[in-house]
Short mmCIF file of C-alpha atoms and ligand atoms in Angstrom, two decimals:
data_model
loop_
_atom_site.label_atom_id
_atom_site.label_comp_id
_atom_site.label_asym_id
_atom_site.label_seq_id
_atom_site.Cartn_x
_atom_site.Cartn_y
_atom_site.Cartn_z
CA MET A 1 0.00 0.00 0.00
CA THR A 2 1.31 3.42 -0.85
CA ARG A 3 0.44 6.54 1.02
CA LYS A 4 -1.71 8.75 -1.08
CA PRO A 5 -0.90 12.42 -1.25
CA ASP A 6 -3.54 14.83 -0.10
CA SER A 7 -4.04 18.38 0.99
CA ARG A 8 -2.61 17.60 4.41
CA HIS A 9 0.83 17.33 2.83
CA PRO A 10 1.25 20.58 0.95
CA SER A 11 4.89 19.83 0.12
CA ARG A 12 3.80 16.94 -2.05
CA LEU A 13 1.33 19.06 -3.98
CA MET A 14 4.08 21.32 -5.25
CA ALA A 15 4.79 18.93 -8.09
CA PRO A 16 4.39 20.63 -11.47
CA CYS A 17 0.95 19.96 -12.85
CA LEU A 18 2.15 19.09 -16.38
CA LEU A 19 0.82 15.58 -16.16
CA GLY A 20 -1.94 16.48 -13.82
CA VAL A 21 -3.06 14.18 -11.05
CA CYS A 22 -0.85 11.28 -12.16
CA LEU A 23 2.37 13.16 -11.57
CA ILE A 24 1.19 14.33 -8.19
CA TRP A 25 0.49 10.72 -7.23
CA ILE A 26 3.92 9.59 -8.38
CA MET A 27 5.74 12.48 -6.73
CA GLY A 28 3.65 12.03 -3.64
CA ALA A 29 4.56 8.39 -3.33
CA GLY A 30 8.24 9.03 -3.94
CA ILE A 31 8.80 12.14 -1.87
CA GLY A 32 6.43 11.21 0.89
CA THR A 33 8.16 7.99 1.75
CA ALA A 34 11.78 8.34 0.70
CA GLN A 35 12.85 11.78 1.81
CA GLY A 36 9.73 13.83 2.42
CA ALA A 37 7.15 14.45 5.09
CA ALA A 38 7.27 12.34 8.18
CA LEU A 39 4.05 10.69 9.35
CA ARG A 40 2.23 12.99 11.70
CA VAL A 41 1.11 11.06 14.74
CA VAL A 42 -0.89 12.27 17.73
CA VAL A 43 -1.00 10.29 20.98
CA SER A 44 -2.84 10.70 24.27
CA VAL A 45 -0.10 10.57 26.95
CA PRO A 46 3.68 11.25 27.08
CA PRO A 47 4.90 7.61 27.37
CA GLN A 48 3.16 6.81 24.06
CA LYS A 49 5.16 9.54 22.35
CA THR A 50 8.31 7.70 23.35
CA PHE A 51 6.93 4.38 22.04
CA VAL A 52 6.05 5.85 18.64
CA GLU A 53 9.36 7.71 18.33
CA ARG A 54 11.32 4.59 19.23
CA ILE A 55 9.69 2.70 16.35
CA GLY A 56 9.15 5.52 13.86
CA GLY A 57 12.53 7.24 14.30
CA PRO A 58 12.95 10.14 11.86
CA HIS A 59 9.94 8.98 9.84
CA VAL A 60 7.44 10.28 12.41
CA THR A 61 6.66 13.50 14.24
CA VAL A 62 4.63 12.94 17.38
CA ARG A 63 2.47 15.26 19.42
CA THR A 64 0.93 14.50 22.80
CA MET A 65 -2.55 15.54 23.87
CA VAL A 66 -2.29 15.38 27.67
CA GLN A 67 0.51 17.79 28.48
CA PRO A 68 3.06 16.98 31.22
CA GLY A 69 1.74 17.68 34.70
CA HIS A 70 -1.92 17.50 33.62
CA ASN A 71 -4.41 14.91 34.79
CA PRO A 72 -5.39 12.43 32.03
CA HIS A 73 -8.82 11.98 33.60
CA THR A 74 -9.99 15.51 33.31
CA TYR A 75 -7.79 16.89 30.53
CA ASP A 76 -9.50 19.12 28.00
CA PRO A 77 -7.55 19.54 24.75
CA THR A 78 -7.04 23.16 23.74
CA PRO A 79 -8.84 24.49 20.62
CA HIS A 80 -5.37 24.67 19.04
CA GLN A 81 -4.76 20.97 19.71
CA ILE A 82 -8.11 20.05 18.15
CA ALA A 83 -7.45 22.24 15.11
CA ASP A 84 -3.99 20.69 14.78
CA LEU A 85 -5.57 17.26 14.30
CA SER A 86 -6.53 18.27 10.77
CA HIS A 87 -2.85 17.80 9.83
CA ALA A 88 -2.47 14.39 11.48
CA ASP A 89 -2.17 11.05 9.70
CA LEU A 90 -2.74 8.87 12.74
CA TYR A 91 -4.19 9.09 16.25
CA ILE A 92 -3.14 6.40 18.72
CA ARG A 93 -5.48 5.98 21.64
CA ILE A 94 -4.67 3.96 24.74
CA GLY A 95 -7.88 3.87 26.78
CA ILE A 96 -7.43 6.65 29.33
CA PRO A 97 -10.54 8.46 30.61
CA PHE A 98 -10.05 11.73 28.73
CA GLU A 99 -10.29 9.85 25.41
CA ARG A 100 -13.77 8.64 26.19
CA ALA A 101 -14.98 12.18 26.69
CA TRP A 102 -13.14 13.50 23.62
CA MET A 103 -12.81 10.68 21.07
CA LYS A 104 -15.84 11.76 19.05
CA ARG A 105 -14.50 15.30 18.76
CA ILE A 106 -11.03 13.97 17.93
CA CYS A 107 -12.41 11.73 15.15
CA SER A 108 -14.62 14.42 13.67
CA ALA A 109 -11.73 16.91 13.59
CA ASN A 110 -10.17 14.85 10.78
CA ARG A 111 -12.21 12.11 9.12
CA GLU A 112 -9.21 10.89 7.11
CA MET A 113 -6.98 10.43 10.13
CA ARG A 114 -6.48 6.77 11.04
CA ILE A 115 -7.32 5.77 14.59
CA LEU A 116 -5.27 3.00 16.18
CA ASP A 117 -6.39 1.54 19.49
CA ALA A 118 -3.06 0.49 21.00
CA ARG A 119 -4.58 -1.61 23.78
CA PRO A 120 -3.65 -5.31 23.47
CA GLU A 121 -6.71 -7.53 23.05
CA THR A 122 -5.29 -10.26 25.24
CA ASP A 123 -3.04 -10.50 28.27
CA PRO A 124 0.38 -11.67 27.06
CA ARG A 125 1.31 -12.80 30.59
CA ASP A 126 -1.54 -15.28 30.87
CA PRO A 127 -0.14 -18.66 29.80
CA SER A 128 -3.32 -20.58 30.69
CA ALA A 129 -5.41 -19.50 27.75
CA PRO A 130 -4.99 -20.89 24.23
CA GLY A 131 -3.57 -18.57 21.61
CA HIS A 132 -2.34 -15.52 23.40
CA GLY A 133 -4.23 -15.41 26.66
CA ARG A 134 -7.61 -14.37 27.87
CA GLU A 135 -9.52 -11.32 26.78
CA ARG A 136 -8.60 -8.32 28.85
CA PRO A 137 -11.88 -6.85 30.05
CA GLY A 138 -12.54 -3.60 28.27
CA ALA A 139 -9.24 -3.73 26.45
CA ALA A 140 -10.44 -4.60 22.97
CA ALA A 141 -13.37 -2.29 23.09
CA ALA A 142 -13.31 0.18 20.25
CA GLU A 143 -16.21 1.90 21.93
CA ILE A 144 -16.10 5.64 22.09
CA ASP A 145 -18.59 6.46 24.82
CA PRO A 146 -19.53 3.49 26.95
CA PRO A 147 -22.66 4.21 28.96
CA ASP A 148 -21.05 3.48 32.32
CA TYR A 149 -18.41 6.14 31.91
CA HIS A 150 -18.10 8.87 34.52
CA HIS A 151 -15.68 11.62 33.70
CA GLY A 152 -12.83 11.89 36.16
CA GLN A 153 -12.46 8.29 37.29
CA HIS A 154 -11.91 4.78 36.04
CA GLY A 155 -13.92 1.77 37.11
CA GLU A 156 -12.45 -1.52 38.16
CA HIS A 157 -10.01 -1.70 35.25
CA ASP A 158 -6.86 0.38 35.52
CA PRO A 159 -6.28 2.05 32.14
CA HIS A 160 -2.57 2.73 32.81
CA ILE A 161 -1.61 -0.40 30.91
CA TRP A 162 1.84 0.90 30.01
CA THR A 163 3.16 0.34 33.56
CA ASP A 164 3.76 -3.28 32.45
CA PRO A 165 6.66 -3.40 29.93
CA ILE A 166 5.36 -6.62 28.38
CA LEU A 167 2.09 -4.88 27.56
CA VAL A 168 4.15 -2.05 26.06
CA LYS A 169 5.86 -4.62 23.84
CA ARG A 170 2.42 -5.65 22.59
CA MET A 171 1.49 -2.02 21.98
CA ALA A 172 4.79 -1.46 20.19
CA ASP A 173 3.98 -4.35 17.87
CA LYS A 174 0.65 -2.73 16.98
CA ILE A 175 2.38 0.59 16.35
CA ARG A 176 4.97 -1.16 14.15
CA ALA A 177 2.22 -2.75 12.01
CA GLU A 178 0.34 0.55 11.68
CA LEU A 179 3.42 2.55 10.66
CA ILE A 180 4.28 -0.08 8.07
CA ALA A 181 0.72 0.12 6.67
CA LEU A 182 0.99 3.90 6.38
CA ASP A 183 4.57 4.08 5.16
CA PRO A 184 5.63 0.72 3.67
CA ASP A 185 8.83 2.09 2.11
CA ASN A 186 10.31 2.51 5.58
CA ALA A 187 9.19 -0.91 6.82
CA PRO A 188 12.78 -2.18 7.32
CA ASP A 189 13.49 0.73 9.69
CA PHE A 190 10.27 0.18 11.62
CA GLU A 191 11.00 -3.55 11.91
CA ARG A 192 14.54 -2.99 13.15
CA ASN A 193 13.51 -0.27 15.62
CA TYR A 194 10.73 -2.49 16.94
CA ARG A 195 13.11 -5.41 17.51
CA GLU A 196 15.53 -3.19 19.43
CA PHE A 197 12.81 -1.62 21.55
CA ALA A 198 11.16 -5.00 22.24
CA ALA A 199 14.52 -6.41 23.40
CA GLU A 200 14.97 -3.44 25.78
CA LEU A 201 11.47 -3.94 27.17
CA GLU A 202 12.14 -7.63 27.78
CA ALA A 203 15.42 -6.78 29.52
CA LEU A 204 13.64 -4.18 31.64
CA ASP A 205 11.01 -6.76 32.60
CA ARG A 206 13.72 -9.23 33.71
CA GLU A 207 15.53 -6.50 35.62
CA ILE A 208 12.39 -5.42 37.52
CA ARG A 209 11.50 -9.03 38.27
CA ALA A 210 14.96 -9.63 39.75
CA LEU A 211 14.69 -6.42 41.82
CA LEU A 212 11.31 -7.29 43.31
CA ASP A 213 11.63 -11.08 43.60
CA GLN A 214 13.18 -10.86 47.07
CA ALA A 215 10.56 -8.55 48.58
CA SER A 216 8.89 -10.12 51.60
CA ASP A 217 6.19 -7.48 52.16
CA ARG A 218 4.38 -7.23 48.87
CA THR A 219 1.62 -4.78 49.79
CA LEU A 220 1.99 -1.10 49.08
CA MET A 221 -0.26 1.91 49.34
CA VAL A 222 -0.87 4.41 46.57
CA PHE A 223 -3.15 7.43 46.33
CA HIS A 224 -4.46 6.97 42.79
CA PRO A 225 -4.80 3.42 41.35
CA SER A 226 -2.35 3.78 38.47
CA TRP A 227 -0.07 0.80 39.08
CA ASP A 228 -2.38 -2.22 38.96
CA HIS A 229 -0.75 -3.62 35.81
CA PHE A 230 2.72 -3.20 37.28
CA ALA A 231 1.50 -4.87 40.49
CA ALA A 232 -0.09 -7.76 38.59
CA ALA A 233 3.07 -8.30 36.54
CA TYR A 234 5.39 -8.45 39.56
CA GLY A 235 3.19 -10.02 42.22
CA LEU A 236 2.55 -6.91 44.31
CA THR A 237 -0.64 -5.45 45.75
CA PHE A 238 -1.37 -1.75 45.75
CA ILE A 239 -4.01 -0.54 48.19
CA SER A 240 -5.62 2.52 46.67
CA ILE A 241 -6.43 5.46 48.96
CA GLU A 242 -8.69 7.09 46.41
CA LYS A 243 -11.89 5.13 45.84
CA ALA A 244 -13.98 5.70 42.69
CA GLY A 245 -12.15 8.94 42.05
CA LYS A 246 -12.84 10.38 45.50
CA GLU A 247 -10.61 11.30 48.46
CA PRO A 248 -11.38 9.26 51.59
CA GLY A 249 -13.63 10.68 54.28
CA PRO A 250 -12.60 10.52 57.99
CA ARG A 251 -13.92 6.99 58.51
CA ALA A 252 -12.28 5.61 55.35
CA LEU A 253 -9.05 7.34 56.37
CA THR A 254 -9.07 5.63 59.76
CA ALA A 255 -9.68 2.26 58.09
CA LEU A 256 -6.81 2.89 55.67
CA ILE A 257 -4.46 3.76 58.52
CA GLU A 258 -5.36 0.51 60.28
CA GLN A 259 -4.88 -1.43 57.08
CA ALA A 260 -1.50 0.22 56.45
CA ARG A 261 -0.34 -0.80 59.95
CA ARG A 262 -1.61 -4.33 59.48
CA GLU A 263 0.11 -4.69 56.11
CA ARG A 264 3.30 -3.07 57.44
CA VAL A 265 3.18 -0.34 54.80
CA LYS A 266 6.03 2.17 55.21
CA VAL A 267 5.77 4.25 52.06
CA ILE A 268 2.69 5.86 50.53
CA PHE A 269 3.08 6.50 46.81
CA VAL A 270 1.56 9.52 45.12
CA GLN A 271 1.78 10.87 41.60
CA PRO A 272 2.39 14.50 40.63
CA GLN A 273 -1.01 14.98 38.96
CA PHE A 274 -2.99 14.28 42.15
CA SER A 275 -3.33 15.67 45.69
CA ARG A 276 -1.00 14.24 48.31
CA LYS A 277 -3.03 15.40 51.33
CA ALA A 278 -4.63 12.07 52.28
CA ALA A 279 -1.35 10.24 51.64
CA ALA A 280 0.47 12.66 53.97
CA GLN A 281 -2.15 12.13 56.70
CA ILE A 282 -1.76 8.35 56.53
CA ALA A 283 2.04 8.59 56.40
CA ARG A 284 2.06 10.76 59.52
CA ALA A 285 -0.20 8.35 61.36
CA ILE A 286 1.93 5.28 60.57
CA GLY A 287 5.30 7.03 60.85
CA GLY A 288 5.95 6.39 57.17
CA ARG A 289 6.74 8.69 54.28
CA VAL A 290 5.27 9.90 51.00
CA LEU A 291 7.07 9.24 47.75
CA ALA A 292 6.13 10.50 44.28
CA ILE A 293 6.28 8.13 41.32
CA ASP A 294 4.96 9.18 37.93
CA PRO A 295 3.26 6.75 35.52
CA LEU A 296 3.09 9.50 32.90
CA ALA A 297 6.81 10.30 32.57
CA ALA A 298 8.01 10.47 28.98
CA ASP A 299 11.39 8.80 29.64
CA TYR A 300 9.62 5.46 29.85
CA ILE A 301 12.37 2.89 30.39
CA ALA A 302 14.50 4.99 32.77
CA ASN A 303 11.39 6.02 34.71
CA LEU A 304 10.06 2.49 35.15
CA ARG A 305 13.50 1.30 36.28
CA ARG A 306 13.61 4.19 38.79
CA VAL A 307 10.10 3.36 40.06
CA ALA A 308 11.00 -0.32 40.47
CA ARG A 309 14.08 0.61 42.51
CA GLN A 310 12.03 2.95 44.72
CA ILE A 311 9.42 0.24 45.28
CA ALA A 312 12.12 -2.37 45.98
CA ALA A 313 13.62 -0.01 48.58
CA ALA A 314 10.18 0.68 50.07
CA VAL A 315 9.32 -2.98 50.56
CA ARG A 316 12.69 -3.54 52.24
CA GLU A 317 12.25 -0.76 54.84
ZN1 ZN B 401 -6.29 7.04 36.64
#
């Protein structure tokens, strides 16, 4: 398949019109893939930008919707960001709450833009199921506005799937296939970049496993439930302070303090996009401390390694 030139790539329309449309098509195919415009990709959160850049290299330019420091539950794209979508070739969604509120607007901003749902359909860590594991609830859904959605929170399924590097490898494979479909001339680069990135993700997974294997206390406390996939991958349990998107009231706080004592929790994890007030109250009560870890950091591999080390240190305290 060859990318067809269109008005979104003005550089390719500068071909002399001597032979009319045909020449534009030929020039478009040649320039667009060999030395011309990079694929314009828009993603929802900063880690995705890293994933696409790792595979696309110089053949992609990537923009992120949810800006650093903003909350992906309640983020509202700026009018400029929505207008900018008219230049995009591809939007990669990942299942975070803001998408559900905005996906219709995002799609209607550019009907020709391809939409890739990067969520893996199955759990690659589940060896029990035939093929490649069981269906991940909600993961395959291409739905735009499920009826049970409430803006500002997620239900029982943690949408931060990228905290598990093996799930990222799956997502990277989907990105690889999509980039090849859009820009087949650069397929060898995309294949090579994918293989390198996948090998790094597998190494990171082994490294984190080795770090956390020794931990005797495997229960941790976190304000916002963003690390369920990380916890599931490495046999940890995160008790979430926030329930259904709400801060705990006095009674829930007392119960959490008792639970933290019982489970010998020493560190309460928070993330920069959320309040740390409740976490600080619990930490004071149990004589523990508050530590910030960020699931949205753009430097994905280094960040996840750093988080794993902080968690390993916390469970050893
Ligand atoms: Zn969340």
